mmCIF file of the C-alpha atoms, coordinates in Angstrom:
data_MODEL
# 
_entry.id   MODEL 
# 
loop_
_atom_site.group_PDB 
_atom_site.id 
_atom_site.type_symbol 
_atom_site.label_atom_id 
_atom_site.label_alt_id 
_atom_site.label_comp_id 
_atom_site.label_asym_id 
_atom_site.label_entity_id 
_atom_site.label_seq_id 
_atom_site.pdbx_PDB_ins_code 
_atom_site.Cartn_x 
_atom_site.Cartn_y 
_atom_site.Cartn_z 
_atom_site.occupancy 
_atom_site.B_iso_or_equiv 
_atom_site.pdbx_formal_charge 
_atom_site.auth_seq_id 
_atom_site.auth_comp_id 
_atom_site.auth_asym_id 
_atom_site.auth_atom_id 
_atom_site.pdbx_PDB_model_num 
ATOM 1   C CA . UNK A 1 1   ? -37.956 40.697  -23.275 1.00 0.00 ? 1   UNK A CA 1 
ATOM 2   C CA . UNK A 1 2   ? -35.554 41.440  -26.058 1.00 0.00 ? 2   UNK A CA 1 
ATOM 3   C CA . UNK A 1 3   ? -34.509 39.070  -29.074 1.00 0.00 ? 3   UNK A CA 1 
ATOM 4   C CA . UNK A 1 4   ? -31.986 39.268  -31.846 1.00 0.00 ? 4   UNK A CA 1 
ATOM 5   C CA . UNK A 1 5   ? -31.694 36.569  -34.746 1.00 0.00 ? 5   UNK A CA 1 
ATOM 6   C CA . UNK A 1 6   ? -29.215 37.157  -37.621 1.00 0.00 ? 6   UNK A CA 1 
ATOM 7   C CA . UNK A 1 7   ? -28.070 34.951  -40.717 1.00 0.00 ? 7   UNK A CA 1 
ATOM 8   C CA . UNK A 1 8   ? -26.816 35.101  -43.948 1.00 0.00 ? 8   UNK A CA 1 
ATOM 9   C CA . UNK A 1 9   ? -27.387 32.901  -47.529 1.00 0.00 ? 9   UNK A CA 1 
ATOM 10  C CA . UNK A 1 10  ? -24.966 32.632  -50.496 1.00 0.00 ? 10  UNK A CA 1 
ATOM 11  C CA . UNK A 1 11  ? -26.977 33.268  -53.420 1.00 0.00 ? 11  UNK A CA 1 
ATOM 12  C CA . UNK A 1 12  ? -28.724 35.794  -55.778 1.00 0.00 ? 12  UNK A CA 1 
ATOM 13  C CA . UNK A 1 13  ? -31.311 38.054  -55.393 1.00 0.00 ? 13  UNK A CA 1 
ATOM 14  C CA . UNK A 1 14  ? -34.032 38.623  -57.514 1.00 0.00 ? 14  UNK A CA 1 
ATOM 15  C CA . UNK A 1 15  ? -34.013 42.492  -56.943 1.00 0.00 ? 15  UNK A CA 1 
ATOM 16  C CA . UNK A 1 16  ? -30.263 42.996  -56.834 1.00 0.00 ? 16  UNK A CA 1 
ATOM 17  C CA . UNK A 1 17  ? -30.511 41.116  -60.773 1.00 0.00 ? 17  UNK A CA 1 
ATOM 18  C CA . UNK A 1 18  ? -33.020 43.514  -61.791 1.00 0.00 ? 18  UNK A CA 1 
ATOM 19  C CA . UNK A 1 19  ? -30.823 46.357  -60.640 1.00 0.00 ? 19  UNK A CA 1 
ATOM 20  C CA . UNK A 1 20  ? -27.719 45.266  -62.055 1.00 0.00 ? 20  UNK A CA 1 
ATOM 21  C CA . UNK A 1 21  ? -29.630 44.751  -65.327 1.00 0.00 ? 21  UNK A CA 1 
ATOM 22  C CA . UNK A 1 22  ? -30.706 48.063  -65.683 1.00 0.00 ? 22  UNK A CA 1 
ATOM 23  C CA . UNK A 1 23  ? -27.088 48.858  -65.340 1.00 0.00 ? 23  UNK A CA 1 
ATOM 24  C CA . UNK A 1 24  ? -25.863 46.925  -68.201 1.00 0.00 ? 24  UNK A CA 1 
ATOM 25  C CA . UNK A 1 25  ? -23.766 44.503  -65.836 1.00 0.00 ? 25  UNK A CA 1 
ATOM 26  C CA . UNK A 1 26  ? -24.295 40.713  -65.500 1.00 0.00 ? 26  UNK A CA 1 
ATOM 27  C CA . UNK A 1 27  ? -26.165 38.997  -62.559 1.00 0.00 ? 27  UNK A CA 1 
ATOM 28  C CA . UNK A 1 28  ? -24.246 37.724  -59.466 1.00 0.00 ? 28  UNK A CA 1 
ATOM 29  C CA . UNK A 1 29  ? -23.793 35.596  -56.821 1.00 0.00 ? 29  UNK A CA 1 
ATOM 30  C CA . UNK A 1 30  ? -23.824 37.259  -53.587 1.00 0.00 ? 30  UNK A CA 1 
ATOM 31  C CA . UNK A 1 31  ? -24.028 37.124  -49.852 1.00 0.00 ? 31  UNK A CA 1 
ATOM 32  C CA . UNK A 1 32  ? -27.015 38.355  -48.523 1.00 0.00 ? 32  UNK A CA 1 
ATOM 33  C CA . UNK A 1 33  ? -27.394 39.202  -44.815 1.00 0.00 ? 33  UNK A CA 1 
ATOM 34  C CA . UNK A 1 34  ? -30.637 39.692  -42.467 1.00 0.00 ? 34  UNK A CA 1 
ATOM 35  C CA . UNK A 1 35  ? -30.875 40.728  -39.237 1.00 0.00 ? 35  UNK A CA 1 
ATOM 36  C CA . UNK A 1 36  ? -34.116 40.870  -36.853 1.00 0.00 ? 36  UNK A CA 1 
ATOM 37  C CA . UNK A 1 37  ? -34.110 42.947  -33.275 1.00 0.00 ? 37  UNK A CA 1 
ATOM 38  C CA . UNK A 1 38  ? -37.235 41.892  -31.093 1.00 0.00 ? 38  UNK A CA 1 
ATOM 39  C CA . UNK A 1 39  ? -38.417 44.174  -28.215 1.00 0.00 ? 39  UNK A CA 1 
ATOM 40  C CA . UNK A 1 40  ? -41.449 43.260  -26.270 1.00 0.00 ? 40  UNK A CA 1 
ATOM 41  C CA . UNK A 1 41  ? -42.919 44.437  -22.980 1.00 0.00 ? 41  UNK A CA 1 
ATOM 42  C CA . UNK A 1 42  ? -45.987 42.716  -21.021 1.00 0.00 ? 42  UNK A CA 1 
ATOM 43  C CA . UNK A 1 43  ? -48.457 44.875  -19.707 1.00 0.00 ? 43  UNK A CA 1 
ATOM 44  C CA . UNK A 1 44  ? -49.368 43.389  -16.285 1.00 0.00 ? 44  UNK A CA 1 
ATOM 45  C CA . UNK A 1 45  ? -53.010 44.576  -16.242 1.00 0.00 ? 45  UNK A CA 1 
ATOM 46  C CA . UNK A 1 46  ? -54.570 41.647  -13.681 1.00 0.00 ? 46  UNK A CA 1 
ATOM 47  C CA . UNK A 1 47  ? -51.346 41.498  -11.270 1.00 0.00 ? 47  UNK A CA 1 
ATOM 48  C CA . UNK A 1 48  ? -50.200 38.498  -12.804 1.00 0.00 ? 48  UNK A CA 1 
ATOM 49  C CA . UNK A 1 49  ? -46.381 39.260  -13.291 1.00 0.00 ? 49  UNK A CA 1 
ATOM 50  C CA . UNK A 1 50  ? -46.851 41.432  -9.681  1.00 0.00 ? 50  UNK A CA 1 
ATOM 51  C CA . UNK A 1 51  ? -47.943 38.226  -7.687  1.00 0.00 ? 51  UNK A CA 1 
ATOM 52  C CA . UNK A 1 52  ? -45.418 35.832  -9.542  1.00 0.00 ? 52  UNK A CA 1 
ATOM 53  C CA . UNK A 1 53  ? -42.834 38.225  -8.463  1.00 0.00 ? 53  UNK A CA 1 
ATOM 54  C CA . UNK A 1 54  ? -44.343 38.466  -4.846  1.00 0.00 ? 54  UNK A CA 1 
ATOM 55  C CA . UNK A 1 55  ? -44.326 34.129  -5.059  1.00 0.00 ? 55  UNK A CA 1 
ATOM 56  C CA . UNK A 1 56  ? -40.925 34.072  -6.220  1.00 0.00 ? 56  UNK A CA 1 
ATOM 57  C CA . UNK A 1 57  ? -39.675 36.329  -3.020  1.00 0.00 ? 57  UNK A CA 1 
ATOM 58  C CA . UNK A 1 58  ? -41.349 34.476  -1.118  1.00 0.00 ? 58  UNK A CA 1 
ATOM 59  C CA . UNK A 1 59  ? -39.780 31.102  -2.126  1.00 0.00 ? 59  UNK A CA 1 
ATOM 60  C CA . UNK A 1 60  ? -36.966 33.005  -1.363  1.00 0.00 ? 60  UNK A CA 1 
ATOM 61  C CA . UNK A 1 61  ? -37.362 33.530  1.963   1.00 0.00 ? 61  UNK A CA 1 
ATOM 62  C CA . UNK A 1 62  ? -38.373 30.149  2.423   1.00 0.00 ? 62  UNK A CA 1 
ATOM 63  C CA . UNK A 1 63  ? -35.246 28.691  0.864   1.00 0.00 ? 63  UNK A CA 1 
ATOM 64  C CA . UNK A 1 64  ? -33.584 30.975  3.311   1.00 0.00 ? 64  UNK A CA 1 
ATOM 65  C CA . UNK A 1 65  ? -34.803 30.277  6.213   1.00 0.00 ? 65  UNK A CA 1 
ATOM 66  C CA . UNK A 1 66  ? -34.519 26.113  5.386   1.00 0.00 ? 66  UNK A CA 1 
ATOM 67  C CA . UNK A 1 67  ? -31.402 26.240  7.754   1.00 0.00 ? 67  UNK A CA 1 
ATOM 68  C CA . UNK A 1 68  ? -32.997 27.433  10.553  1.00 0.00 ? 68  UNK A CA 1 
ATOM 69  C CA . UNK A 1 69  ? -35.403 24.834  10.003  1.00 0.00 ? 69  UNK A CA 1 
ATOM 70  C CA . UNK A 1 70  ? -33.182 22.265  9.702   1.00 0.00 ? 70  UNK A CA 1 
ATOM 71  C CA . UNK A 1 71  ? -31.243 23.709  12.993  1.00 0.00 ? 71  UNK A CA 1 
ATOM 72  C CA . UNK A 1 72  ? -34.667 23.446  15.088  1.00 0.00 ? 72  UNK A CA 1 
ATOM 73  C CA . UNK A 1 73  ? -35.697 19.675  14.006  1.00 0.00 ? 73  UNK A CA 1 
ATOM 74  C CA . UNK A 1 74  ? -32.002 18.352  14.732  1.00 0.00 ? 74  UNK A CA 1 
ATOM 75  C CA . UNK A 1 75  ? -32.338 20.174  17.893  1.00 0.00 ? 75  UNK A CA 1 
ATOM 76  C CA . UNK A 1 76  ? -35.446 19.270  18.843  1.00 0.00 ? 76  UNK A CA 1 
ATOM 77  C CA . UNK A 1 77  ? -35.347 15.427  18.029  1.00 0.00 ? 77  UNK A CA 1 
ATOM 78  C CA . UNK A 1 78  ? -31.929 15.601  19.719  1.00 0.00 ? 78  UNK A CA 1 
ATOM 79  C CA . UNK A 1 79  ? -33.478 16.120  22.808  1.00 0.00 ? 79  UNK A CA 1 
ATOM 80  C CA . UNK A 1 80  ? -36.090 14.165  22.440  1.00 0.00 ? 80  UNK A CA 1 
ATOM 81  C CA . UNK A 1 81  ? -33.898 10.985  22.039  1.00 0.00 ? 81  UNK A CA 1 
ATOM 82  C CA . UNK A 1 82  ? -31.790 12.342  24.618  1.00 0.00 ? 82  UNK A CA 1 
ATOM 83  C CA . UNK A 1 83  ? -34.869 12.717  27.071  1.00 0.00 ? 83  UNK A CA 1 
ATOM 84  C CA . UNK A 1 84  ? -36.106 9.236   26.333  1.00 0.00 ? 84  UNK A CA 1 
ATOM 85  C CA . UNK A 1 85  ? -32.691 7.550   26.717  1.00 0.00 ? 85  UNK A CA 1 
ATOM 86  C CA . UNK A 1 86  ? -32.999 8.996   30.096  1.00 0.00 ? 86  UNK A CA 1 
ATOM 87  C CA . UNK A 1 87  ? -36.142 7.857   31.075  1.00 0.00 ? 87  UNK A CA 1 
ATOM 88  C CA . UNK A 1 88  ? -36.259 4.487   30.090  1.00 0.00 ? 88  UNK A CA 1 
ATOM 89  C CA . UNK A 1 89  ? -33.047 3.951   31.962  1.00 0.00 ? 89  UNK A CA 1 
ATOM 90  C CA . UNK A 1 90  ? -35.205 4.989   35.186  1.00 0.00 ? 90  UNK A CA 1 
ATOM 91  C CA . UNK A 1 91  ? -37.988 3.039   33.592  1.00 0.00 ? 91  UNK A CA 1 
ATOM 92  C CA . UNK A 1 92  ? -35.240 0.181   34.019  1.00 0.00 ? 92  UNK A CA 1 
ATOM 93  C CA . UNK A 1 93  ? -34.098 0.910   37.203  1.00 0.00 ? 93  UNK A CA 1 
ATOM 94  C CA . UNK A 1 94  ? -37.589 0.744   38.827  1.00 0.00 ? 94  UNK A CA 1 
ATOM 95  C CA . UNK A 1 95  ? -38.235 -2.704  37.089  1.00 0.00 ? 95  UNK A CA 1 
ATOM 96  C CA . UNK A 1 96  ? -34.810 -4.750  38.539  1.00 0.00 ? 96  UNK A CA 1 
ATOM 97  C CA . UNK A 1 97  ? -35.923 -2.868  41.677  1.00 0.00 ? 97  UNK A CA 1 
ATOM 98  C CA . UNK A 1 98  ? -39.757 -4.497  41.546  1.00 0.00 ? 98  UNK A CA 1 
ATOM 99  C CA . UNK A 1 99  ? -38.319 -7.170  40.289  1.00 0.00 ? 99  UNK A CA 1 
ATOM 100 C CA . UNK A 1 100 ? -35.906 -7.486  43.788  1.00 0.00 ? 100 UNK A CA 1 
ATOM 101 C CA . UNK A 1 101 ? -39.396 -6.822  45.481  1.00 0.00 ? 101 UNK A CA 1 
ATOM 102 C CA . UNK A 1 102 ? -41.342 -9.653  43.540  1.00 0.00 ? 102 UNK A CA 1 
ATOM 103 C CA . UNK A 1 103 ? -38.636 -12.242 43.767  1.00 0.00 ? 103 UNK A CA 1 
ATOM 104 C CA . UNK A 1 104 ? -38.568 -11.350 47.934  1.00 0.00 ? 104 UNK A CA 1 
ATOM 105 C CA . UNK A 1 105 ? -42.285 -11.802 48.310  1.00 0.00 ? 105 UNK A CA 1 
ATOM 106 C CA . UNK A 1 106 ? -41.908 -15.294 45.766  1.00 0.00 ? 106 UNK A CA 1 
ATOM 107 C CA . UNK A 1 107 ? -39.470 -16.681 48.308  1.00 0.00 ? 107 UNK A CA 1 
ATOM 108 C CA . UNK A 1 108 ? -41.566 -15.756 51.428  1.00 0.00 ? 108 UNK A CA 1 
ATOM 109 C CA . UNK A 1 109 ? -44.614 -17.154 49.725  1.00 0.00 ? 109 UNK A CA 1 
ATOM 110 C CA . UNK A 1 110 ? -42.772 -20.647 49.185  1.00 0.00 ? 110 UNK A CA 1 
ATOM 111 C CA . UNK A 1 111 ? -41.643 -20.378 52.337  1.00 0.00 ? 111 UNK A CA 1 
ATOM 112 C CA . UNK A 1 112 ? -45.106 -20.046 53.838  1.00 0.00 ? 112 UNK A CA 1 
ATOM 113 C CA . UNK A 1 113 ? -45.913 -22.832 51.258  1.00 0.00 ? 113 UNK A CA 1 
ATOM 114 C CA . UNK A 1 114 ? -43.906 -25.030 53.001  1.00 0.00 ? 114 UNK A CA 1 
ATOM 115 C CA . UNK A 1 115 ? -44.895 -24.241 56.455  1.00 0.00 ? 115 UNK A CA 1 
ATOM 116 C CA . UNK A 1 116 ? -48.325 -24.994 55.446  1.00 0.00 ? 116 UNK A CA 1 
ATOM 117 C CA . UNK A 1 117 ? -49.314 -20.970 55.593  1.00 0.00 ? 117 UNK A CA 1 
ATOM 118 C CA . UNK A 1 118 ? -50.845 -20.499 51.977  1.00 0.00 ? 118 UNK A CA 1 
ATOM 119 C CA . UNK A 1 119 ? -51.755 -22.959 48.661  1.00 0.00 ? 119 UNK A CA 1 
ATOM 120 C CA . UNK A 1 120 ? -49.290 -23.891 45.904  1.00 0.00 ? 120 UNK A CA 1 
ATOM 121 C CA . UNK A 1 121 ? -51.998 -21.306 43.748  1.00 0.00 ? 121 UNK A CA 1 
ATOM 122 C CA . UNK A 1 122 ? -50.171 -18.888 45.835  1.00 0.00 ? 122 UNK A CA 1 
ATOM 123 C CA . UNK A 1 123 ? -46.770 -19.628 45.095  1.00 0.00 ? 123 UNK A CA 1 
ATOM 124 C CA . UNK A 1 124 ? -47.848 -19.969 41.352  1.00 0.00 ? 124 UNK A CA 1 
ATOM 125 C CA . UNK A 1 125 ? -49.322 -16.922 41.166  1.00 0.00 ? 125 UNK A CA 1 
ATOM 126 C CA . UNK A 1 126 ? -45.592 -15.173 42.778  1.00 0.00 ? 126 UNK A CA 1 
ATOM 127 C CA . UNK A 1 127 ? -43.528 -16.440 40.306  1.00 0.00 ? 127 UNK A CA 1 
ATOM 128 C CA . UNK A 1 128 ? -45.465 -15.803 37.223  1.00 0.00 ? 128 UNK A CA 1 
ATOM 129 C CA . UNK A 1 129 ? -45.759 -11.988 38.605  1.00 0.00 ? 129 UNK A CA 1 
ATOM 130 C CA . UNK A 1 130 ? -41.251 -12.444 38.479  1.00 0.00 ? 130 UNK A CA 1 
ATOM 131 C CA . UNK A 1 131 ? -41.813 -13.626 35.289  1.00 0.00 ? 131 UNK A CA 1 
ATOM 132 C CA . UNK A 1 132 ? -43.784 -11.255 33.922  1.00 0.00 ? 132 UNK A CA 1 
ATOM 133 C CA . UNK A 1 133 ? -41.672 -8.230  35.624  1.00 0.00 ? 133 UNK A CA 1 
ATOM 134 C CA . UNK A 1 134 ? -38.540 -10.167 34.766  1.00 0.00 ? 134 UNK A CA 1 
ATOM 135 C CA . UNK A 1 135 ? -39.449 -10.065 30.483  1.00 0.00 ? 135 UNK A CA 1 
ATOM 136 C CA . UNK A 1 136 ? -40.366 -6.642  30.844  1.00 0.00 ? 136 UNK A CA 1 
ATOM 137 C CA . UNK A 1 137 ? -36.527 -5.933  31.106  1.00 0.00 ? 137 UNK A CA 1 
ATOM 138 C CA . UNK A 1 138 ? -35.011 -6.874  28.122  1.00 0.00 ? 138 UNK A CA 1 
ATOM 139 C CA . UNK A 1 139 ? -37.655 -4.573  26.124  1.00 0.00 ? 139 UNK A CA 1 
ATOM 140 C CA . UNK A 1 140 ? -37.146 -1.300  28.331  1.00 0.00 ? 140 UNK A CA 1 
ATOM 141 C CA . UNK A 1 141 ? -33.671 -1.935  27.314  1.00 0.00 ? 141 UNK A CA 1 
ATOM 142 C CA . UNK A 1 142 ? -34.164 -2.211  23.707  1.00 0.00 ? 142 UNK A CA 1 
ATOM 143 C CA . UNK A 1 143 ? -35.229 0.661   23.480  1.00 0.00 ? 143 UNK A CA 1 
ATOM 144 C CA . UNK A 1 144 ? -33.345 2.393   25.295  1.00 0.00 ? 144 UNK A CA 1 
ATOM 145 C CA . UNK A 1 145 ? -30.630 0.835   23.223  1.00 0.00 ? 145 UNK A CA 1 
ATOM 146 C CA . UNK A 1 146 ? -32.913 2.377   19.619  1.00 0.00 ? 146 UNK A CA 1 
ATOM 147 C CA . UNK A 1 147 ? -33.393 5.786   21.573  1.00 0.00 ? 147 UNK A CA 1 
ATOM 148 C CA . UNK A 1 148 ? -29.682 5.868   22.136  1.00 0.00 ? 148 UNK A CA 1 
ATOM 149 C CA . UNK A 1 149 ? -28.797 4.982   18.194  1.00 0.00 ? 149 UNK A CA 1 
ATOM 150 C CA . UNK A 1 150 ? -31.166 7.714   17.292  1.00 0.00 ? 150 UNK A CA 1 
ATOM 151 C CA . UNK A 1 151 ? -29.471 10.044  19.294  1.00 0.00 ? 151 UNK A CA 1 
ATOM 152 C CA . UNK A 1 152 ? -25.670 9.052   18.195  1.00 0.00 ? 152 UNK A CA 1 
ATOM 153 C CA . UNK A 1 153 ? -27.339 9.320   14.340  1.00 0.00 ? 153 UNK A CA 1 
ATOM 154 C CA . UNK A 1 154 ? -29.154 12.773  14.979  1.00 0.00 ? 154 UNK A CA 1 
ATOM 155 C CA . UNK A 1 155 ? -25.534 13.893  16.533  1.00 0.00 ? 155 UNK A CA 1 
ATOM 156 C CA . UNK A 1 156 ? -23.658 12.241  13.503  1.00 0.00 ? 156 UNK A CA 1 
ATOM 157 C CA . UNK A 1 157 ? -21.243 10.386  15.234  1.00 0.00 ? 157 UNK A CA 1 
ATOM 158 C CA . UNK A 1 158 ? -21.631 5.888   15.582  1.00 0.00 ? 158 UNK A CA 1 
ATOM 159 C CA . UNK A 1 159 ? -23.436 4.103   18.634  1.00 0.00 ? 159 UNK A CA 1 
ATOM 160 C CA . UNK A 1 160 ? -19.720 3.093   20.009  1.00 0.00 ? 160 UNK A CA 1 
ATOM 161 C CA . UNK A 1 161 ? -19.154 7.235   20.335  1.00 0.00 ? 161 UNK A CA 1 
ATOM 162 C CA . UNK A 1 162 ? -22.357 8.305   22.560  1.00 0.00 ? 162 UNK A CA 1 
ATOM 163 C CA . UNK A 1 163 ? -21.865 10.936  25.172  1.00 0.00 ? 163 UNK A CA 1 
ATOM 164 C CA . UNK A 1 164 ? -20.503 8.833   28.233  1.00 0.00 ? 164 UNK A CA 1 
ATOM 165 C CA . UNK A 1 165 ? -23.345 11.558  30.175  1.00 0.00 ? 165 UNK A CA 1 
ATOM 166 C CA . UNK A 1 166 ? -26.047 9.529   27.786  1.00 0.00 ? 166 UNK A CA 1 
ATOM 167 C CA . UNK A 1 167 ? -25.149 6.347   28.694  1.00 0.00 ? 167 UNK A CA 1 
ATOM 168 C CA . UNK A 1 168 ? -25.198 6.820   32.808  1.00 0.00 ? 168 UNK A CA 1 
ATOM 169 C CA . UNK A 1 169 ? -28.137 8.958   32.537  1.00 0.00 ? 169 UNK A CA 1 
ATOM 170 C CA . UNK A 1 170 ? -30.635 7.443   34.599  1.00 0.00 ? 170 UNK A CA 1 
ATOM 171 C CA . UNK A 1 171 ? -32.847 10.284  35.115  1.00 0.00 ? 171 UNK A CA 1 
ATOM 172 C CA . UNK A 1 172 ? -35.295 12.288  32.585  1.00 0.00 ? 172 UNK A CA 1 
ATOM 173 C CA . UNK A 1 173 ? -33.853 15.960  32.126  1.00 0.00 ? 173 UNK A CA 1 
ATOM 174 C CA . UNK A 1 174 ? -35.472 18.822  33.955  1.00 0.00 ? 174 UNK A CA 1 
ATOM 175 C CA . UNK A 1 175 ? -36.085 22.485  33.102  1.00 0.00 ? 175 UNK A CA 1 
ATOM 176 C CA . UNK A 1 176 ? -33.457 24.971  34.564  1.00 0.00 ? 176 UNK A CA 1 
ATOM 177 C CA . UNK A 1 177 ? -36.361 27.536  34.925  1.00 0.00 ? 177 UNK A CA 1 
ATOM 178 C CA . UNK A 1 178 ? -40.251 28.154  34.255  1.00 0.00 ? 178 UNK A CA 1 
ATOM 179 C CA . UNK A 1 179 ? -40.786 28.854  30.603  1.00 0.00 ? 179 UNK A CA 1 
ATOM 180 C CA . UNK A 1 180 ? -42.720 32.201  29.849  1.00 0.00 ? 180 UNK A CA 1 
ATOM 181 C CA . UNK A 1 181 ? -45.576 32.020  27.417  1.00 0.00 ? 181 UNK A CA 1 
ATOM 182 C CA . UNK A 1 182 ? -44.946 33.078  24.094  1.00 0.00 ? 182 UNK A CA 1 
ATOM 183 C CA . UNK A 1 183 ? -45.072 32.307  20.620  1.00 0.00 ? 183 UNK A CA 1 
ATOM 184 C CA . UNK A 1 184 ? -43.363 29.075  19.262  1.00 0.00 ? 184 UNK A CA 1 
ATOM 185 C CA . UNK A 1 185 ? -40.114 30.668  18.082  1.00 0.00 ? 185 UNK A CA 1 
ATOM 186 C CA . UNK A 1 186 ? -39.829 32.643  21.022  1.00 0.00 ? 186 UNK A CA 1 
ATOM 187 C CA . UNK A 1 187 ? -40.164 29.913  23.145  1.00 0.00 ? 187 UNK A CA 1 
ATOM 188 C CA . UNK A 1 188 ? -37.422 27.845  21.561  1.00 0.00 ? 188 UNK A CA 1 
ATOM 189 C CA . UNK A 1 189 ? -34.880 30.801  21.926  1.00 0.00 ? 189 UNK A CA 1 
ATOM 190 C CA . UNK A 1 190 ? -35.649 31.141  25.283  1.00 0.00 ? 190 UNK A CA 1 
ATOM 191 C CA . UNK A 1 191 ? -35.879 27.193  26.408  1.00 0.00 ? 191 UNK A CA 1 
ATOM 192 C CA . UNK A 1 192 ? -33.308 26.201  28.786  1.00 0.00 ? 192 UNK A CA 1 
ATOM 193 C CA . UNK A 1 193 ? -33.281 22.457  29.612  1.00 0.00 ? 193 UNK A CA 1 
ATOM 194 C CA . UNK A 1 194 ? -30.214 20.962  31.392  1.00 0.00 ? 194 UNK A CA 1 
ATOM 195 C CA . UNK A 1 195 ? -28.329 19.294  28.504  1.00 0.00 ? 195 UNK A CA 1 
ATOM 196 C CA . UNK A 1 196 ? -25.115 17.027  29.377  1.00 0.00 ? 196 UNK A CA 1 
ATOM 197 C CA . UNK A 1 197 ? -24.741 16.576  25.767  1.00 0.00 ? 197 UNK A CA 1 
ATOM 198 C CA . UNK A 1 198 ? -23.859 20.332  25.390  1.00 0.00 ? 198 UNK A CA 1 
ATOM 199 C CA . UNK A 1 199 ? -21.564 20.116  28.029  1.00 0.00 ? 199 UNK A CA 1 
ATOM 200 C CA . UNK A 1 200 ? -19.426 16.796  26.785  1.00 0.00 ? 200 UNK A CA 1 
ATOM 201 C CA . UNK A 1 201 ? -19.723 17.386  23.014  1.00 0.00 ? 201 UNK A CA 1 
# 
């Protein structure tokens, strides 16, 4: 580390008078200048300034390779919101289809009801099981509605501007081929999952 601190003061000096004494001439006022030049070097006997060197790299890497980061958590939550908007929608389709089946075997049991076949327990019983399948609806498709804003949001674009593949996908996405074993990083370069979001975007 180097340093260098200069000024100056208007006055007299105390030596200079004595000098100009001797001389036979009158004291005077006079600038006087200093100047001060600072060298110093650190001897880095423990490895201090060596490892604070070798932690400062590495915070450089690390700030480097944020991007990539960043790159593999949009990916990755992209198809994971993807993925789920797909599978609830099947989740969905297999409850209006139970619910067709309940609501058949509801009418048959009020039928038999009727014809003196079975106890009003019976029918009871049928249409709280429509009920209950019924209400499970409207919450498979909530969330399917908050997997599908998470998706628009991770894709930066508004719910009204989803992927018109997203919103008719009614079936969970399936690998285009076995994944080798590897390390973490490896496998991410080498995952290929059939994405219709890569395709429409």
């Amino acid at each position: 580390s180097t340093g260098i601190v200069a000024g100056g003061v208007y006055g007299r000096d105390v030596v200079t008078d004595e000098i100009l004494e001797l001389q036979g001439q009158r004291p005077q006022t006079i600038w006087l200048f200093e100047d001060l030049f600072q060298v110093a070097y650190e001897v880095d006997l423990f490895g201090r300034v060596h490892r604070a060197i070798e932690a400062a790299n590495a915070n450089a890497d690390a700030v480097a390779a944020a991007p990539d980061e960043v790159i593999v958590v949009v990916a990755a939550e992209t198809a994971r919101a993807y993925a789920a908007v797909c599978a609830l929608g099947e989740e969905i389709d297999v409850a209006h289809h139970s619910l067709d089946v309940v609501s058949h075997q509801a009418e048959i049991t009020a039928h038999q009801y009727e014809a003196g076949g079975n106890s009003q327990y019976d029918v009871k019983r049928a249409e709280a099981l429509v009920a209950e399948v019924g209400s499970s609806i409207p919450t498979l498709e909530g969330q399917r509605r908050g997997a599908l804003f998470e998706l628009t949001a991770v894709l930066g674009r508004t719910p009204t501007e989803a992927p018109q593949d997203v919103e008719t996908c009614r079936r969970p996405p399936q690998l285009a081929a076995l994944l080798p074993i590897g390390d973490g990083a490896a496998l991410i370069r080498r995952a290929g999952f059939v994405h219709p979001i890569s395709r429409s975007s």
